[in-house]
Structures are given as structure tokens and as C-alpha cells.
PDB file of C-alpha atoms in Angstrom:
ATOM      1  CA  MET A  16      53.698 -63.139 -54.265  1.00 51.00           C
ATOM      2  CA  GLU A  17      53.731 -59.688 -53.109  1.00 51.00           C
ATOM      3  CA  TYR A  18      51.429 -58.226 -55.465  1.00 51.00           C
ATOM      4  CA  LEU A  19      49.285 -61.256 -55.195  1.00 52.00           C
ATOM      5  CA  ASP A  20      48.798 -60.622 -51.415  1.00 54.00           C
ATOM      6  CA  VAL A  21      47.803 -56.979 -52.253  1.00 48.00           C
ATOM      7  CA  ILE A  22      45.262 -57.966 -54.308  1.00 57.00           C
ATOM      8  CA  VAL A  23      43.781 -60.352 -51.899  1.00 50.00           C
ATOM      9  CA  LEU A  24      43.658 -57.779 -49.191  1.00 54.00           C
ATOM     10  CA  ALA A  25      41.822 -55.223 -51.533  1.00 53.00           C
ATOM     11  CA  ILE A  26      39.520 -57.836 -52.204  1.00 60.00           C
ATOM     12  CA  VAL A  27      38.769 -58.426 -48.632  1.00 50.00           C
ATOM     13  CA  ALA A  28      38.481 -54.986 -47.873  1.00 53.00           C
ATOM     14  CA  VAL A  29      35.969 -54.455 -50.891  1.00 50.00           C
ATOM     15  CA  VAL A  30      33.897 -57.189 -49.359  1.00 49.00           C
ATOM     16  CA  ILE A  31      33.875 -55.870 -45.853  1.00 51.00           C
ATOM     17  CA  ALA A  32      32.873 -52.293 -46.999  1.00 50.00           C
ATOM     18  CA  LEU A  33      29.998 -53.841 -48.794  1.00 50.00           C
ATOM     19  CA  ARG A  34      28.709 -56.149 -45.812  1.00 54.00           C
ATOM     20  CA  LEU A  35      28.902 -52.891 -43.599  1.00 45.00           C
ATOM     21  CA  ARG A  36      26.960 -50.945 -46.260  1.00 50.00           C
ATOM     22  CA  SER A  37      24.208 -53.759 -46.493  1.00 48.00           C
ATOM     23  CA  VAL A  38      23.882 -53.897 -42.832  1.00 43.00           C
ATOM     24  CA  LEU A  39      24.282 -50.322 -41.503  1.00 44.00           C
ATOM     25  CA  GLY A  40      22.873 -48.637 -44.748  1.00 48.00           C
ATOM     26  CA  GLN A  41      23.485 -45.344 -46.373  1.00 51.00           C
ATOM     27  CA  ARG A  42      21.989 -42.077 -44.924  1.00 48.00           C
ATOM     28  CA  ARG A  43      20.216 -40.367 -47.788  1.00 49.00           C
ATOM     29  CA  ASP A  44      20.052 -36.473 -48.211  1.00 49.00           C
ATOM     30  CA  ASP A  45      16.769 -36.410 -47.083  1.00 50.00           C
ATOM     31  CA  GLU A  46      17.030 -38.362 -43.959  1.00 45.00           C
ATOM     32  CA  PRO A  47      17.318 -36.253 -40.752  1.00 45.00           C
ATOM     33  CA  ARG A  48      20.576 -36.746 -39.081  1.00 45.00           C
ATOM     34  CA  LYS A  49      20.759 -38.318 -35.752  1.00 43.00           C
ATOM     35  CA  PRO A  50      21.206 -35.901 -32.873  1.00 42.00           C
ATOM     36  CA  ASN A  51      24.558 -36.368 -30.899  1.00 39.00           C
ATOM     37  CA  PRO A  52      23.169 -37.213 -27.612  1.00 36.00           C
ATOM     38  CA  PHE A  53      26.762 -35.765 -25.886  1.00 32.00           C
ATOM     39  CA  GLY A  54      26.546 -32.639 -27.916  1.00 35.00           C
ATOM     40  CA  VAL A  55      25.685 -29.067 -26.523  1.00 35.00           C
ATOM     41  CA  PRO A  56      22.753 -27.563 -28.517  1.00 38.00           C
ATOM     42  CA  LYS A  57      23.542 -24.619 -29.964  1.00 38.00           C
ATOM     43  CA  ALA A  58      21.624 -21.384 -28.861  1.00 37.00           C
ATOM     44  CA  GLY A  59      20.964 -20.454 -32.727  1.00 40.00           C
ATOM     45  CA  LYS A  60      19.252 -22.146 -35.764  1.00 40.00           C
ATOM     46  CA  ASP A  61      21.094 -24.551 -38.038  1.00 41.00           C
ATOM     47  CA  GLU A  62      20.618 -24.285 -41.582  1.00 39.00           C
ATOM     48  CA  ASP A  63      19.031 -27.529 -42.239  1.00 38.00           C
ATOM     49  CA  ASP A  64      16.836 -26.763 -38.895  1.00 37.00           C
ATOM     50  CA  GLU A  65      13.123 -26.450 -39.854  1.00 37.00           C
ATOM     51  CA  GLY A  66      11.972 -25.765 -35.952  1.00 35.00           C
ATOM     52  CA  PHE A  67       9.429 -27.871 -34.859  1.00 28.00           C
ATOM     53  CA  MET A  68       5.764 -27.326 -33.511  1.00 36.00           C
ATOM     54  CA  LEU A  69       4.133 -29.009 -30.654  1.00 33.00           C
ATOM     55  CA  SER A  70       0.957 -31.299 -31.355  1.00 36.00           C
ATOM     56  CA  PRO A  71      -2.193 -30.292 -29.471  1.00 38.00           C
ATOM     57  CA  LYS A  72      -1.596 -32.866 -26.981  1.00 38.00           C
ATOM     58  CA  HIS A  73       1.993 -31.928 -26.176  1.00 39.00           C
ATOM     59  CA  GLU A  74       0.713 -28.236 -26.148  1.00 40.00           C
ATOM     60  CA  ALA A  75      -1.839 -28.767 -23.553  1.00 43.00           C
ATOM     61  CA  ALA A  76       0.783 -30.481 -21.049  1.00 45.00           C
ATOM     62  CA  MET A  77       2.992 -27.637 -21.308  1.00 46.00           C
ATOM     63  CA  PRO A  78       2.836 -25.221 -18.254  1.00 50.00           C
ATOM     64  CA  ALA A  79       1.363 -21.713 -19.309  1.00 50.00           C
ATOM     65  CA  PRO A  80       3.923 -18.962 -19.398  1.00 50.00           C
ATOM     66  CA  ALA A  81       3.927 -16.991 -16.338  1.00 52.00           C
ATOM     67  CA  THR A  82       2.348 -13.418 -16.408  1.00 54.00           C
ATOM     68  CA  ALA A  83       2.253 -10.897 -13.902  1.00 54.00           C
ATOM     69  CA  LEU A  84      -0.392 -10.481 -11.672  1.00 51.00           C
ATOM     70  CA  PRO A  85      -2.590  -7.197 -12.000  1.00 52.00           C
ATOM     71  CA  ALA A  86      -2.175  -5.004  -8.912  1.00 50.00           C
ATOM     72  CA  PRO A  87      -5.051  -5.133  -6.867  1.00 53.00           C
ATOM     73  CA  VAL A  88      -7.377  -2.403  -7.379  1.00 56.00           C
ATOM     74  CA  LEU A  89      -8.689  -0.367  -4.272  1.00 65.00           C
ATOM     75  CA  ALA A  90     -11.945   1.068  -3.691  1.00 69.00           C
ATOM     76  CA  PRO A  91     -11.738   4.694  -3.514  1.00 64.00           C
ATOM     77  CA  ASP A  92     -14.118   4.913  -0.804  1.00 76.00           C
ATOM     78  CA  SER A  93     -12.234   2.497   1.546  1.00 92.00           C
ATOM     79  CA  LEU A  94      -9.391   3.551   4.068  1.00 95.00           C
ATOM     80  CA  ALA A  95      -6.698   1.978   1.809  1.00 95.00           C
ATOM     81  CA  GLY A  96      -8.184   3.588  -1.290  1.00 95.00           C
ATOM     82  CA  GLY A  97      -8.629   6.825   0.215  1.00 96.00           C
ATOM     83  CA  LEU A  98      -5.076   6.817   1.502  1.00 96.00           C
ATOM     84  CA  THR A  99      -3.593   5.866  -1.935  1.00 96.00           C
ATOM     85  CA  LEU A 100      -5.309   8.502  -3.481  1.00 96.00           C
ATOM     86  CA  ILE A 101      -3.961  11.145  -0.976  1.00 96.00           C
ATOM     87  CA  LYS A 102      -0.374  10.021  -1.109  1.00 96.00           C
ATOM     88  CA  GLN A 103      -0.531   9.943  -4.839  1.00 95.00           C
ATOM     89  CA  ARG A 104      -1.621  13.694  -4.541  1.00 94.00           C
ATOM     90  CA  ALA A 105       0.563  14.534  -1.692  1.00 94.00           C
ATOM     91  CA  PRO A 106       3.697  12.300  -1.884  1.00 93.00           C
ATOM     92  CA  HIS A 107       5.197  13.459   1.093  1.00 92.00           C
ATOM     93  CA  PHE A 108       2.292  12.666   3.411  1.00 94.00           C
ATOM     94  CA  ASP A 109       3.297  10.217   6.182  1.00 95.00           C
ATOM     95  CA  GLU A 110       0.186   8.634   8.094  1.00 96.00           C
ATOM     96  CA  LYS A 111       2.188   8.052  11.159  1.00 95.00           C
ATOM     97  CA  GLU A 112       3.572  11.632  11.213  1.00 96.00           C
ATOM     98  CA  PHE A 113      -0.024  12.944  10.830  1.00 97.00           C
ATOM     99  CA  LEU A 114      -1.425  10.778  13.633  1.00 97.00           C
ATOM    100  CA  GLN A 115       1.358  12.342  15.771  1.00 96.00           C
ATOM    101  CA  GLY A 116       0.413  15.382  15.013  1.00 96.00           C
ATOM    102  CA  ALA A 117      -3.392  14.635  15.531  1.00 97.00           C
ATOM    103  CA  ARG A 118      -2.408  13.452  18.890  1.00 97.00           C
ATOM    104  CA  SER A 119      -1.038  16.832  19.863  1.00 96.00           C
ATOM    105  CA  ALA A 120      -3.856  18.582  18.233  1.00 97.00           C
ATOM    106  CA  PHE A 121      -6.345  16.725  20.396  1.00 98.00           C
ATOM    107  CA  SER A 122      -4.677  17.729  23.638  1.00 97.00           C
ATOM    108  CA  LEU A 123      -4.479  21.591  22.562  1.00 97.00           C
ATOM    109  CA  ILE A 124      -7.906  21.558  21.081  1.00 97.00           C
ATOM    110  CA  VAL A 125      -9.698  19.958  23.991  1.00 97.00           C
ATOM    111  CA  VAL A 126      -7.801  22.155  26.786  1.00 97.00           C
ATOM    112  CA  GLY A 127      -7.788  25.225  25.114  1.00 97.00           C
ATOM    113  CA  PHE A 128     -12.033  24.799  24.357  1.00 97.00           C
ATOM    114  CA  ALA A 129     -12.192  24.045  27.979  1.00 97.00           C
ATOM    115  CA  GLN A 130     -10.411  27.479  29.174  1.00 97.00           C
ATOM    116  CA  GLY A 131     -11.808  29.405  26.544  1.00 97.00           C
ATOM    117  CA  GLU A 132      -8.946  30.290  24.559  1.00 96.00           C
ATOM    118  CA  MET A 133     -10.639  30.492  20.972  1.00 96.00           C
ATOM    119  CA  GLU A 134      -8.172  32.773  19.275  1.00 95.00           C
ATOM    120  CA  LYS A 135      -5.382  30.433  20.044  1.00 96.00           C
ATOM    121  CA  LEU A 136      -7.346  27.760  18.513  1.00 97.00           C
ATOM    122  CA  ARG A 137      -8.320  29.519  15.377  1.00 96.00           C
ATOM    123  CA  PRO A 138      -5.350  27.947  13.350  1.00 95.00           C
ATOM    124  CA  PHE A 139      -6.074  24.788  14.014  1.00 97.00           C
ATOM    125  CA  LEU A 140     -10.052  24.756  13.325  1.00 97.00           C
ATOM    126  CA  GLY A 141     -12.012  25.154  10.168  1.00 97.00           C
ATOM    127  CA  PRO A 142     -14.751  28.045  10.022  1.00 96.00           C
ATOM    128  CA  GLU A 143     -17.562  25.982  10.974  1.00 97.00           C
ATOM    129  CA  VAL A 144     -15.899  24.014  14.190  1.00 97.00           C
ATOM    130  CA  PHE A 145     -14.638  27.359  15.207  1.00 97.00           C
ATOM    131  CA  GLN A 146     -18.025  29.201  15.268  1.00 97.00           C
ATOM    132  CA  ALA A 147     -19.586  26.030  17.129  1.00 97.00           C
ATOM    133  CA  PHE A 148     -16.792  26.215  19.537  1.00 97.00           C
ATOM    134  CA  HIS A 149     -17.046  29.991  19.992  1.00 97.00           C
ATOM    135  CA  ARG A 150     -20.699  29.609  20.810  1.00 97.00           C
ATOM    136  CA  ALA A 151     -20.222  27.185  23.249  1.00 97.00           C
ATOM    137  CA  VAL A 152     -17.815  29.399  24.906  1.00 97.00           C
ATOM    138  CA  ALA A 153     -19.936  32.252  24.693  1.00 97.00           C
ATOM    139  CA  ASN A 154     -22.830  30.649  26.292  1.00 97.00           C
ATOM    140  CA  ARG A 155     -20.437  29.055  29.047  1.00 96.00           C
ATOM    141  CA  ARG A 156     -19.541  32.529  30.105  1.00 95.00           C
ATOM    142  CA  ALA A 157     -23.054  34.222  29.891  1.00 96.00           C
ATOM    143  CA  THR A 158     -24.006  31.979  32.584  1.00 95.00           C
ATOM    144  CA  GLY A 159     -20.899  32.130  34.777  1.00 96.00           C
ATOM    145  CA  GLN A 160     -19.782  28.786  34.366  1.00 96.00           C
ATOM    146  CA  ARG A 161     -16.393  27.369  34.219  1.00 96.00           C
ATOM    147  CA  LEU A 162     -15.212  23.994  32.420  1.00 97.00           C
ATOM    148  CA  GLU A 163     -11.951  22.461  33.824  1.00 97.00           C
ATOM    149  CA  THR A 164     -10.744  19.430  31.817  1.00 97.00           C
ATOM    150  CA  ASN A 165      -7.614  17.334  32.379  1.00 97.00           C
ATOM    151  CA  ILE A 166      -6.439  14.663  29.670  1.00 97.00           C
ATOM    152  CA  HIS A 167      -4.572  11.864  31.662  1.00 97.00           C
ATOM    153  CA  ALA A 168      -3.855   9.622  28.892  1.00 98.00           C
ATOM    154  CA  ILE A 169      -4.672   9.183  25.217  1.00 98.00           C
ATOM    155  CA  LYS A 170      -5.157   5.401  24.624  1.00 97.00           C
ATOM    156  CA  GLU A 171      -5.834   5.058  21.215  1.00 98.00           C
ATOM    157  CA  VAL A 172      -5.337   7.176  18.042  1.00 98.00           C
ATOM    158  CA  GLU A 173      -6.130   5.785  14.500  1.00 98.00           C
ATOM    159  CA  VAL A 174      -7.511   6.873  10.982  1.00 98.00           C
ATOM    160  CA  THR A 175     -10.683   5.243  10.486  1.00 98.00           C
ATOM    161  CA  LYS A 176     -11.568   6.935   7.128  1.00 97.00           C
ATOM    162  CA  ALA A 177      -9.636   8.745   4.239  1.00 97.00           C
ATOM    163  CA  ARG A 178     -11.326  10.718   1.343  1.00 97.00           C
ATOM    164  CA  LEU A 179     -10.280  12.512  -1.333  1.00 97.00           C
ATOM    165  CA  SER A 180     -12.590  14.906  -3.146  1.00 95.00           C
ATOM    166  CA  GLY A 181     -11.235  17.134  -5.714  1.00 95.00           C
ATOM    167  CA  ASP A 182      -8.421  19.171  -4.024  1.00 95.00           C
ATOM    168  CA  ILE A 183      -9.688  18.335  -0.604  1.00 97.00           C
ATOM    169  CA  ALA A 184      -8.307  15.440   1.631  1.00 97.00           C
ATOM    170  CA  ARG A 185     -10.333  14.386   4.548  1.00 98.00           C
ATOM    171  CA  LEU A 186      -9.130  11.944   7.389  1.00 98.00           C
ATOM    172  CA  THR A 187     -11.442  11.082  10.130  1.00 98.00           C
ATOM    173  CA  VAL A 188      -9.547   9.807  13.446  1.00 98.00           C
ATOM    174  CA  ARG A 189     -10.894   8.092  16.326  1.00 98.00           C
ATOM    175  CA  PHE A 190      -9.514   9.052  19.835  1.00 98.00           C
ATOM    176  CA  VAL A 191      -9.807   7.360  22.847  1.00 98.00           C
ATOM    177  CA  SER A 192      -8.813   9.172  25.879  1.00 98.00           C
ATOM    178  CA  GLU A 193      -8.892   9.216  29.542  1.00 98.00           C
ATOM    179  CA  GLN A 194     -10.265  12.525  31.037  1.00 98.00           C
ATOM    180  CA  SER A 195     -11.580  14.257  33.859  1.00 98.00           C
ATOM    181  CA  ASN A 196     -14.025  17.153  33.425  1.00 97.00           C
ATOM    182  CA  ALA A 197     -15.739  19.222  35.962  1.00 97.00           C
ATOM    183  CA  THR A 198     -17.936  22.420  35.444  1.00 97.00           C
ATOM    184  CA  TYR A 199     -18.290  24.884  38.147  1.00 97.00           C
ATOM    185  CA  ASP A 200     -20.993  27.729  38.728  1.00 95.00           C
ATOM    186  CA  GLU A 201     -19.770  31.395  39.277  1.00 94.00           C
ATOM    187  CA  THR A 202     -19.349  31.202  42.892  1.00 95.00           C
ATOM    188  CA  GLY A 203     -17.118  28.028  42.613  1.00 94.00           C
ATOM    189  CA  GLN A 204     -19.469  25.625  43.227  1.00 97.00           C
ATOM    190  CA  LEU A 205     -19.021  21.941  41.218  1.00 97.00           C
ATOM    191  CA  VAL A 206     -22.407  21.555  39.172  1.00 96.00           C
ATOM    192  CA  ASP A 207     -21.398  18.787  36.838  1.00 96.00           C
ATOM    193  CA  GLY A 208     -18.783  15.924  36.841  1.00 96.00           C
ATOM    194  CA  SER A 209     -15.811  15.456  38.928  1.00 96.00           C
ATOM    195  CA  PRO A 210     -12.275  16.768  38.874  1.00 95.00           C
ATOM    196  CA  THR A 211     -10.896  13.488  40.235  1.00 95.00           C
ATOM    197  CA  GLN A 212     -13.082  10.966  38.587  1.00 96.00           C
ATOM    198  CA  ARG A 213     -11.592   9.756  35.383  1.00 96.00           C
ATOM    199  CA  GLU A 214     -13.538   8.412  32.463  1.00 97.00           C
ATOM    200  CA  VAL A 215     -12.987   6.720  28.890  1.00 98.00           C
ATOM    201  CA  ILE A 216     -14.197   9.182  26.185  1.00 97.00           C
ATOM    202  CA  GLU A 217     -14.377   8.147  22.726  1.00 98.00           C
ATOM    203  CA  ASP A 218     -14.129  11.144  19.831  1.00 98.00           C
ATOM    204  CA  ILE A 219     -14.574  11.111  16.396  1.00 98.00           C
ATOM    205  CA  TRP A 220     -12.708  14.110  14.540  1.00 98.00           C
ATOM    206  CA  CYS A 221     -12.624  14.789  10.848  1.00 98.00           C
ATOM    207  CA  PHE A 222      -9.258  16.741   9.821  1.00 98.00           C
ATOM    208  CA  ALA A 223      -9.485  18.619   6.130  1.00 98.00           C
ATOM    209  CA  ARG A 224      -6.567  20.169   4.232  1.00 97.00           C
ATOM    210  CA  ASN A 225      -6.349  21.723   0.638  1.00 96.00           C
ATOM    211  CA  LEU A 226      -3.608  19.817  -0.930  1.00 95.00           C
ATOM    212  CA  LYS A 227      -3.450  22.341  -3.779  1.00 94.00           C
ATOM    213  CA  GLN A 228      -2.069  25.053  -1.269  1.00 90.00           C
ATOM    214  CA  ASP A 229       1.417  24.925   0.255  1.00 87.00           C
ATOM    215  CA  ASN A 230       0.163  25.043   3.668  1.00 87.00           C
ATOM    216  CA  PRO A 231       0.668  21.604   5.351  1.00 89.00           C
ATOM    217  CA  ALA A 232      -1.796  22.173   7.994  1.00 93.00           C
ATOM    218  CA  TRP A 233      -4.646  20.101   8.498  1.00 97.00           C
ATOM    219  CA  LEU A 234      -7.792  21.627  10.080  1.00 97.00           C
ATOM    220  CA  LEU A 235     -10.448  20.281  12.475  1.00 98.00           C
ATOM    221  CA  VAL A 236     -13.528  20.428  10.315  1.00 98.00           C
ATOM    222  CA  GLU A 237     -15.825  18.013  12.117  1.00 97.00           C
ATOM    223  CA  THR A 238     -16.390  16.614  15.596  1.00 96.00           C
ATOM    224  CA  ARG A 239     -19.060  14.127  17.131  1.00 90.00           C
TER     225      ARG A 239
END
């Protein structure tokens, strides 16, 4: 009896196996394996992984790869472009420090010109400006006149133009100041202006420096 039970159970197992095969089917070697929905994808490529290609429809739907935006191109004749060129040639150039120096130079030059101290001003002036100032001072002295200038406040100082031509850097600066100017004749009589009345004056000065030279001084090369 025991052998008969074993035979019956074996027959039942074979029948169940055949039915499962007929229902579920059998995976052939050329059939793709179904992915495990709970598996973690590998970083590499399996031996039976042939990769994939996007269809034109899906490829169009994929976002384009991010690319770095090109740096904005600055016109060399613009203020920002000129300052950039100067900083490339002179990395230690600092616009804020330059404007502080220009403010100090403005007061020194304006007052020095009024007092006729040309030798004191020589290190701050380009040759052409020095000659023009020297002629004006000489004419004033020839007529016996005296100019008295007081700067009460410098309201604005700003770079309005920057240019690099070869080794020469040029910076145009706009000054807005509050001044009182009075001209006296040889007898001390007031002939023009007022020592007490203040007026707002705008000056446009151009400073230049040879970046190839070690001398860091900027010279006044143009006024208007």
C-alpha cells in the first residue's frame, strides 16, 4: 500500500507541473527577462543588456542637456569693456582707490592752479596740460591779477569713460564741486566772481597712465 501511495503522489505532482507549464509557459533563451520591480539598477551594463535607443518621438520630449552660458561680450569702447581691459593689463587696479586718489588730486590741482604753484603741480600733470596751465598763470601774473579759489565740497566723482590704447590707459572722470572763485587786480580790488558766493561747477578731466611702466601715478592729460 505504501508503494501505491507514493506512485499516486508522483503522478499527481507530474500532472500539476504539466498544467502549470501550460498556463504560465516556459521562457525561451531569446525572450527578454522581466525586470524585477523592486530591484536596484546596476551602474554598469549586464552581459545580456544591449542598451536602448530613444525613438524620435521620445528623443524630442527629453530635455536638452544643460550647457554653460557664454560670458557676455563687452564692447571695448564701453565703460565696462574699457575697465575690464585695464584690469586685465593691471590686475592691481582698483576703481574705488583710483576715485579716492582723483578726488584728492582734484582739490590739489584746482587750488594749486589758483595759487600759481606750477612746480608743485608738475608731477600731477601731463606735458600739454602743464604748458596750458603755465601759460594761464603767466598771463594772470602779467596783468597783475590774483585768483582765489575755495572748494567747499566735492559732491560727485565718477568714471564716465575708460579706454586702453596700447600700453596707455585713459580714464575720464566727472567732478561736481561747490566752489567760490574771486579774481582781484593788482590793487586788491575784486574784478570778477565772489569770495562768498558758492557755485556748483562740473569739470570733466581725463587721466592717463602708461601700464608698461612701474610708476603707478595717473597724470591729468585733458580738462574741459
